[in-house]
mmCIF file of C-alpha atoms in Angstrom:
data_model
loop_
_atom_site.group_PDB
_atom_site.id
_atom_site.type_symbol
_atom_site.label_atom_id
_atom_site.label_comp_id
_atom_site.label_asym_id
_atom_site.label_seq_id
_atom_site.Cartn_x
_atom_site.Cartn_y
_atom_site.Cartn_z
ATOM 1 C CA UNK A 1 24.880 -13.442 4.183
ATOM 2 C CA UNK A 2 22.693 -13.164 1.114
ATOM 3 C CA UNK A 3 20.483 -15.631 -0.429
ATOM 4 C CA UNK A 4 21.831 -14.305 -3.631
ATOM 5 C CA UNK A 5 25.398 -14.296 -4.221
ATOM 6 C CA UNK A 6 28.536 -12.616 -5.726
ATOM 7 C CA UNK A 7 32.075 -12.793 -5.801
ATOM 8 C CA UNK A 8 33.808 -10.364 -3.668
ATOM 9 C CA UNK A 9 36.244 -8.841 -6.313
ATOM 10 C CA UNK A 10 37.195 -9.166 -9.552
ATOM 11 C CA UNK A 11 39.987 -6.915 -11.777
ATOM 12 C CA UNK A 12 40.602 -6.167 -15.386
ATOM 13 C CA UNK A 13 42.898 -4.088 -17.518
ATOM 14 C CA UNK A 14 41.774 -1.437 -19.609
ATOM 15 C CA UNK A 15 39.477 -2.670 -22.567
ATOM 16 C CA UNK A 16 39.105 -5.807 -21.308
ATOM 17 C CA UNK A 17 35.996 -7.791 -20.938
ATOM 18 C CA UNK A 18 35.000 -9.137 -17.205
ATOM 19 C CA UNK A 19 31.859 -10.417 -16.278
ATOM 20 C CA UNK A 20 30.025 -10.881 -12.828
ATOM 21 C CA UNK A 21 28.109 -13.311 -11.864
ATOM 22 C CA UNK A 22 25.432 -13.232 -9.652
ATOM 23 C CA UNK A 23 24.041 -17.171 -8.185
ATOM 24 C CA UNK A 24 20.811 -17.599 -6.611
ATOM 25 C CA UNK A 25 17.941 -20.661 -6.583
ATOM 26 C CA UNK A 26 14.567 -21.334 -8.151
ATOM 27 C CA UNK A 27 12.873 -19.122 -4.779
ATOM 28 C CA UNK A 28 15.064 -15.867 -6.031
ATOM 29 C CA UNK A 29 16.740 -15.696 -9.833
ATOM 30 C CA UNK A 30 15.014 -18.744 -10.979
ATOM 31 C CA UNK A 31 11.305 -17.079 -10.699
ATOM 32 C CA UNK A 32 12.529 -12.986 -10.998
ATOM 33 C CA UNK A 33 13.776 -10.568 -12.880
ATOM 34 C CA UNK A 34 17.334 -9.829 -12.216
ATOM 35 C CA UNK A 35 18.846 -5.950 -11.801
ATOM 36 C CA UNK A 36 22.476 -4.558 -11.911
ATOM 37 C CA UNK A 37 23.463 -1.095 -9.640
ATOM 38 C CA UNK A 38 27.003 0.427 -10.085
ATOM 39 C CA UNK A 39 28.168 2.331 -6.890
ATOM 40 C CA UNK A 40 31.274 4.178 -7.616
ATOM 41 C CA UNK A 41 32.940 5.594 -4.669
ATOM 42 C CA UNK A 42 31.182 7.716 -2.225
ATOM 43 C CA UNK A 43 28.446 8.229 -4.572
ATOM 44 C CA UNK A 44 24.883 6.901 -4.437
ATOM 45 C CA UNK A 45 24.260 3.275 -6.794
ATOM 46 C CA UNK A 46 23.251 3.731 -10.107
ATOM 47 C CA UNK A 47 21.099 1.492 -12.659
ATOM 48 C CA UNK A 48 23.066 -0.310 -14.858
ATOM 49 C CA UNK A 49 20.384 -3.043 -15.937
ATOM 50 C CA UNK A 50 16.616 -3.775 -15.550
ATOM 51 C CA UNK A 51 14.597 -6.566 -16.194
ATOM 52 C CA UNK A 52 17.665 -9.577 -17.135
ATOM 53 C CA UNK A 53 18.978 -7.312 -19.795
ATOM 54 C CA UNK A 54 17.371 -4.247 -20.862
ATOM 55 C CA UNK A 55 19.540 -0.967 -20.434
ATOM 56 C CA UNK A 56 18.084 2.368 -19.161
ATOM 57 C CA UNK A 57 18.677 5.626 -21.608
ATOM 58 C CA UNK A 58 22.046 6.324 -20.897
ATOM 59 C CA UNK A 59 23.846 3.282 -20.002
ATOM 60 C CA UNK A 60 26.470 2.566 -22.342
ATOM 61 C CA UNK A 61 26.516 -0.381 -24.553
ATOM 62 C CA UNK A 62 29.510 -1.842 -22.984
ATOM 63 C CA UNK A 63 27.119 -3.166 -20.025
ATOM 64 C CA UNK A 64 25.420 -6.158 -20.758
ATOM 65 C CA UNK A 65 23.042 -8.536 -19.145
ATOM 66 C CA UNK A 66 22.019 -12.136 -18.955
ATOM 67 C CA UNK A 67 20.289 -14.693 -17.079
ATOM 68 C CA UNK A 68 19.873 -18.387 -17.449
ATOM 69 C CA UNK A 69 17.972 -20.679 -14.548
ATOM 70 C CA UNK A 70 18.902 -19.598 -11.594
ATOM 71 C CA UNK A 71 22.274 -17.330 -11.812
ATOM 72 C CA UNK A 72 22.711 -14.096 -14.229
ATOM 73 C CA UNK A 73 25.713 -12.748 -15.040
ATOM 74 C CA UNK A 74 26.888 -8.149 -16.003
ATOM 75 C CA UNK A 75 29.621 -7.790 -18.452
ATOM 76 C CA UNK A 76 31.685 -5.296 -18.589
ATOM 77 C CA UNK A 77 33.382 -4.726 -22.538
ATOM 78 C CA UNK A 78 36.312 -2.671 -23.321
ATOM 79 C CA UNK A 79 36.683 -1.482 -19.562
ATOM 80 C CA UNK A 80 37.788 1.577 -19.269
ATOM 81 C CA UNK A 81 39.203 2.973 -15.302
ATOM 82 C CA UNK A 82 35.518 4.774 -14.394
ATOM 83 C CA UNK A 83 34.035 1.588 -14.439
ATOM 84 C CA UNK A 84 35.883 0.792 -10.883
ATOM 85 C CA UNK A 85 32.982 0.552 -8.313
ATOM 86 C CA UNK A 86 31.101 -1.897 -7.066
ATOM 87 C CA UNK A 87 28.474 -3.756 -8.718
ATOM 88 C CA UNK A 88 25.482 -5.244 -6.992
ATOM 89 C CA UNK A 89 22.597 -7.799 -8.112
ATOM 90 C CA UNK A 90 19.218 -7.914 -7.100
ATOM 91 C CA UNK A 91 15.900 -9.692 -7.794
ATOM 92 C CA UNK A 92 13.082 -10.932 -5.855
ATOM 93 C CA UNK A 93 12.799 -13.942 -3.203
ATOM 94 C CA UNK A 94 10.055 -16.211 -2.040
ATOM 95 C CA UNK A 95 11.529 -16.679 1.048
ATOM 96 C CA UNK A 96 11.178 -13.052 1.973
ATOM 97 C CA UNK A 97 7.958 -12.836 1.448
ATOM 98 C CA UNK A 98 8.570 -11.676 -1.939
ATOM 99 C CA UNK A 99 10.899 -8.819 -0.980
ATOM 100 C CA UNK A 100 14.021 -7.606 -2.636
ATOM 101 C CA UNK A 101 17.219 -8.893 -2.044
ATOM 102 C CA UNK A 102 20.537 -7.353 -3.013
ATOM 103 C CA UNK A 103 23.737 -9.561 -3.842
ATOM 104 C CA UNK A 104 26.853 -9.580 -1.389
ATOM 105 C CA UNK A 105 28.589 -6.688 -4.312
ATOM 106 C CA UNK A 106 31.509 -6.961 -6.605
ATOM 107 C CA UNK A 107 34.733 -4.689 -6.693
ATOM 108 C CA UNK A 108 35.986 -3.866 -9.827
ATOM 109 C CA UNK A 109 39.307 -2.841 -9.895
ATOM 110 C CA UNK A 110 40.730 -1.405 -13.476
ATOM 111 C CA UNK A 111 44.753 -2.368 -12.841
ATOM 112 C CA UNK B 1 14.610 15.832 -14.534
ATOM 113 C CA UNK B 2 13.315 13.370 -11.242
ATOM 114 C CA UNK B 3 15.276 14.402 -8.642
ATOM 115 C CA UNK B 4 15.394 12.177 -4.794
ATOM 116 C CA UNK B 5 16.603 15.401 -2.292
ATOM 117 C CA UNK B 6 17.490 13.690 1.049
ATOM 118 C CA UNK B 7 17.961 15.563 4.433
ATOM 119 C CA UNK B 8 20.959 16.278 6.167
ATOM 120 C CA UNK B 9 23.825 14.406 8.472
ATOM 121 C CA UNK B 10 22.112 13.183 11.743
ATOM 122 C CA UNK B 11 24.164 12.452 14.816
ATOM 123 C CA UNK B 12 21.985 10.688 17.496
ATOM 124 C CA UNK B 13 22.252 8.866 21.083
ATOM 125 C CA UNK B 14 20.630 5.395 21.245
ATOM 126 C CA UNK B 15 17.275 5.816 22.344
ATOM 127 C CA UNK B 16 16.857 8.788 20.187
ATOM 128 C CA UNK B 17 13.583 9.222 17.621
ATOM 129 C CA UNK B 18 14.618 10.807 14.095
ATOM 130 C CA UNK B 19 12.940 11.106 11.289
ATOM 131 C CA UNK B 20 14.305 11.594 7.869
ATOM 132 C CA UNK B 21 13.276 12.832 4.764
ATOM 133 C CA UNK B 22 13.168 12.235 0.647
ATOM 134 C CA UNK B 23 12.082 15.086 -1.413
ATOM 135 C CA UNK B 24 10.779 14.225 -4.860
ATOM 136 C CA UNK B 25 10.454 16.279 -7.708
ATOM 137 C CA UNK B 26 10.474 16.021 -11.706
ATOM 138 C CA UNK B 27 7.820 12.888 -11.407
ATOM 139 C CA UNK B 28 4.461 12.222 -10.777
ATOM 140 C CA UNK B 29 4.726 11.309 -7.076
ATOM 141 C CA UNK B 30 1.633 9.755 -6.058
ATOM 142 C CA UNK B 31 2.162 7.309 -8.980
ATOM 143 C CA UNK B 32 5.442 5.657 -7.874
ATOM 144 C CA UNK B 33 6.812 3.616 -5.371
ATOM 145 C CA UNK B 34 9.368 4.875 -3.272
ATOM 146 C CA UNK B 35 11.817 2.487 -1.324
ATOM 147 C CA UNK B 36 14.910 2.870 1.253
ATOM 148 C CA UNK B 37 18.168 0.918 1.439
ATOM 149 C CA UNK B 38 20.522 0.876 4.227
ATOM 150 C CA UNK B 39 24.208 0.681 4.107
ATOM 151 C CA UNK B 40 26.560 0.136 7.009
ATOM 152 C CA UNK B 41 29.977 1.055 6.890
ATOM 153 C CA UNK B 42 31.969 -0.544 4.576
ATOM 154 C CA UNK B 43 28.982 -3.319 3.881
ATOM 155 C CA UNK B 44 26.096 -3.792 0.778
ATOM 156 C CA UNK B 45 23.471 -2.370 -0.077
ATOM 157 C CA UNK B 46 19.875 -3.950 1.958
ATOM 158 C CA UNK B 47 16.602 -3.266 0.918
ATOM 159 C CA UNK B 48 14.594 -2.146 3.736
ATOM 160 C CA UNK B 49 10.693 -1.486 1.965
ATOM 161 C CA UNK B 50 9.225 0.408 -0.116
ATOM 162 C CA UNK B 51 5.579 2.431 0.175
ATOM 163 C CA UNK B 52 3.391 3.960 -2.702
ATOM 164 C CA UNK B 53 2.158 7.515 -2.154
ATOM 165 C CA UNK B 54 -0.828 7.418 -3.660
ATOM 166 C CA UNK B 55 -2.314 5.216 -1.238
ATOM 167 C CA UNK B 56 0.331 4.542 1.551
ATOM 168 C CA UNK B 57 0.195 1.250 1.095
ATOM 169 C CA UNK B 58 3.624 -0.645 2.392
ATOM 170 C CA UNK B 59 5.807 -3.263 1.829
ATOM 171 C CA UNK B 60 8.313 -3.897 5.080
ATOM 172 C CA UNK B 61 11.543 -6.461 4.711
ATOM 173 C CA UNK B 62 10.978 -9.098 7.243
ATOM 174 C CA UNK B 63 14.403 -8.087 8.680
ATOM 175 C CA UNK B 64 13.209 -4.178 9.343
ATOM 176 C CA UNK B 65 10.065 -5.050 9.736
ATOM 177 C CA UNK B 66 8.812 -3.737 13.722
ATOM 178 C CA UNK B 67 12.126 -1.754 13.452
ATOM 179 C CA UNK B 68 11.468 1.217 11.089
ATOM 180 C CA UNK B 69 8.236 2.930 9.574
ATOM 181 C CA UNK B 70 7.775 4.321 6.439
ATOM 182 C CA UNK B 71 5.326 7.440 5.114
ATOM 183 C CA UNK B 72 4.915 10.024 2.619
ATOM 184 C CA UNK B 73 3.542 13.699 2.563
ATOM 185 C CA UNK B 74 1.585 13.960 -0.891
ATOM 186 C CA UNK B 75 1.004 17.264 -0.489
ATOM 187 C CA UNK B 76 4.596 18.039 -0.642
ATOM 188 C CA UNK B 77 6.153 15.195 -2.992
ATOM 189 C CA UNK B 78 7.995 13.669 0.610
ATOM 190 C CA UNK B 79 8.893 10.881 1.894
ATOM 191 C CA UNK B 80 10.204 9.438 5.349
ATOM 192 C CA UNK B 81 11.710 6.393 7.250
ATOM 193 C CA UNK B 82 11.215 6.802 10.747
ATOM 194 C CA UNK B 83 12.696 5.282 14.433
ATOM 195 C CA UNK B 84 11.557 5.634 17.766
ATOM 196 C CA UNK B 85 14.577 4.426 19.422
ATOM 197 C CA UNK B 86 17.603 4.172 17.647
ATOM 198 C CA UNK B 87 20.432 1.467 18.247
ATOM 199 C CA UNK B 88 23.843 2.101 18.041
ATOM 200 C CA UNK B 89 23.529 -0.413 14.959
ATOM 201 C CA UNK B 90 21.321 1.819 13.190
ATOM 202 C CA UNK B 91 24.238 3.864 12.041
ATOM 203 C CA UNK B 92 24.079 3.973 8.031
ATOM 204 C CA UNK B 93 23.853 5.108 4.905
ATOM 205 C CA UNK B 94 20.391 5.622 4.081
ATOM 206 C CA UNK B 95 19.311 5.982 0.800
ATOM 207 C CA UNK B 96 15.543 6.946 -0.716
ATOM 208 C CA UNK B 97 15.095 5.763 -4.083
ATOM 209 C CA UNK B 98 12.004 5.615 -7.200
ATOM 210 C CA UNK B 99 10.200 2.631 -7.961
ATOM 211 C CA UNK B 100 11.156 1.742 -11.868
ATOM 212 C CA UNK B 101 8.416 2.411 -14.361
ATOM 213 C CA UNK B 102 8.714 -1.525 -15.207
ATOM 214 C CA UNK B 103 7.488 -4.769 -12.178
ATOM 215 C CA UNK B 104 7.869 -0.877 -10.139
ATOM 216 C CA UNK B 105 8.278 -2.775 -6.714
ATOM 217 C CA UNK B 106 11.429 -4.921 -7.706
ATOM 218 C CA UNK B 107 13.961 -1.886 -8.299
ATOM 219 C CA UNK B 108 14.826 1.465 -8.307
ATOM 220 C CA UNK B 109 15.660 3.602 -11.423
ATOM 221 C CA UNK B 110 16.631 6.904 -9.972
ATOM 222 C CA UNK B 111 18.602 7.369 -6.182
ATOM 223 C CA UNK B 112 18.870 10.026 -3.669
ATOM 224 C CA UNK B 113 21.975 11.140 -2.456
ATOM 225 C CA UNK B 114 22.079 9.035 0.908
ATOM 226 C CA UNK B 115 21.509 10.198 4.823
ATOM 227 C CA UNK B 116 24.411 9.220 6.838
ATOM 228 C CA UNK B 117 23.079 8.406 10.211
ATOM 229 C CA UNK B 118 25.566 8.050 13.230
ATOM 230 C CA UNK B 119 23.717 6.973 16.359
ATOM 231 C CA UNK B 120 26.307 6.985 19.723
ATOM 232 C CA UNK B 121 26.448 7.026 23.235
#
């Protein structure tokens, strides 16, 4: 179990918006930074977004971050059927001695 | 182009050593962090540590912490996660990955492929 955590699934239809949301405390999310990573299946995770909200070169628009006290949220605009995968969080926790901690993950599914 | 090159497959009997490897290329390698993440099957990602090449200085998870050890090669761009004795619960995907050029400890901006580890009696 997580100190940081995300719902299990969520779904959309094609060029719909979803968003994920990622819920921590003031030890974690509330003191960090706060990442995205996209695994799609069988494949290694990607970076979708560093530092709250900042996209690497590469990253479509569509991907989005925020963050506000202690929980951030990804969203996902005009989804399109790649984007199925899972999406994880991380940031940084006090309690861990100032290690990383990943979120639970998301599924996407694109009915 | 960074590129993370990970070893091959390993099956392995509990109380097996192994040793696997993360070859880095396209990047300065002495001046970035390197971490591992484990994932069991069918489970999330966990971040394991990380260690920075220039110096070997490391940074253990309290949960792998006694259970793993990390080191890299600077003379050729390489990086390893080592056991002694494996468990049976050691089986994973394990992935190397690059410290980001931003807070470089907190996350990873390019991934190796993954090691899939199988450890059985």
């Amino acid at each position: 179990q997580s100190v940081v955590s995300q719902p299990p699934s969520t779904s959309g239809t094609p060029g719909q918006r979803v968003t994920i949301s990622c819920s921590g405390n003031s030890s974690n999310i509330g003191k960090y930074y706060v990442y995205w990573y996209q695994q799609l299946p069988g494949t290694a995770p990607k970076l979708l977004i560093y530092r709250n909200n900042q996209r690497p070169s590469g990253v479509p628009d569509r991907f989005s971050g925020s963050k506000s006290g202690t929980s951030a949220s990804l969203a996902i605009s005009g989804l399109r059927s790649e984007d199925e995968a899972f999406y994880y969080c991380s940031t940084c926790d006090d309690g861990l001695r100032g290690s990383v901690v990943f979120g639970g993950g998301t599924k996407l599914t694109v009915l | 182009e960074v590129q993370l090159v990970q070893s091959g497959a390993e099956v392995k009997k509990p109380g097996d050593s192994l040793r696997i490897s993360c070859k880095a290329s396209g990047y300065d390698f002495t001046d970035h962090w390197i971490g591992w993440v484990r994932q069991m099957p069918g489970k999330g990602l966990e971040w394991m540590g990380i260690i920075f090449p220039g110096d070997s200085d490391t940074t253990y998870s309290p949960a792998f912490q006694g259970q793993v050890t990390m080191s890299a090669d600077k003379s050729i761009s390489t990086a390893y996660l080592q056991w002694s004795s494996l468990r049976a619960s050691d089986t994973a995907i394990y992935y190397c990955a690059k410290g980001g050029d931003w807070n470089p400890q907190d996350y990873f901006d390019y991934w190796g492929q993954g090691t899939l580890v199988s450890v059985s009696p």
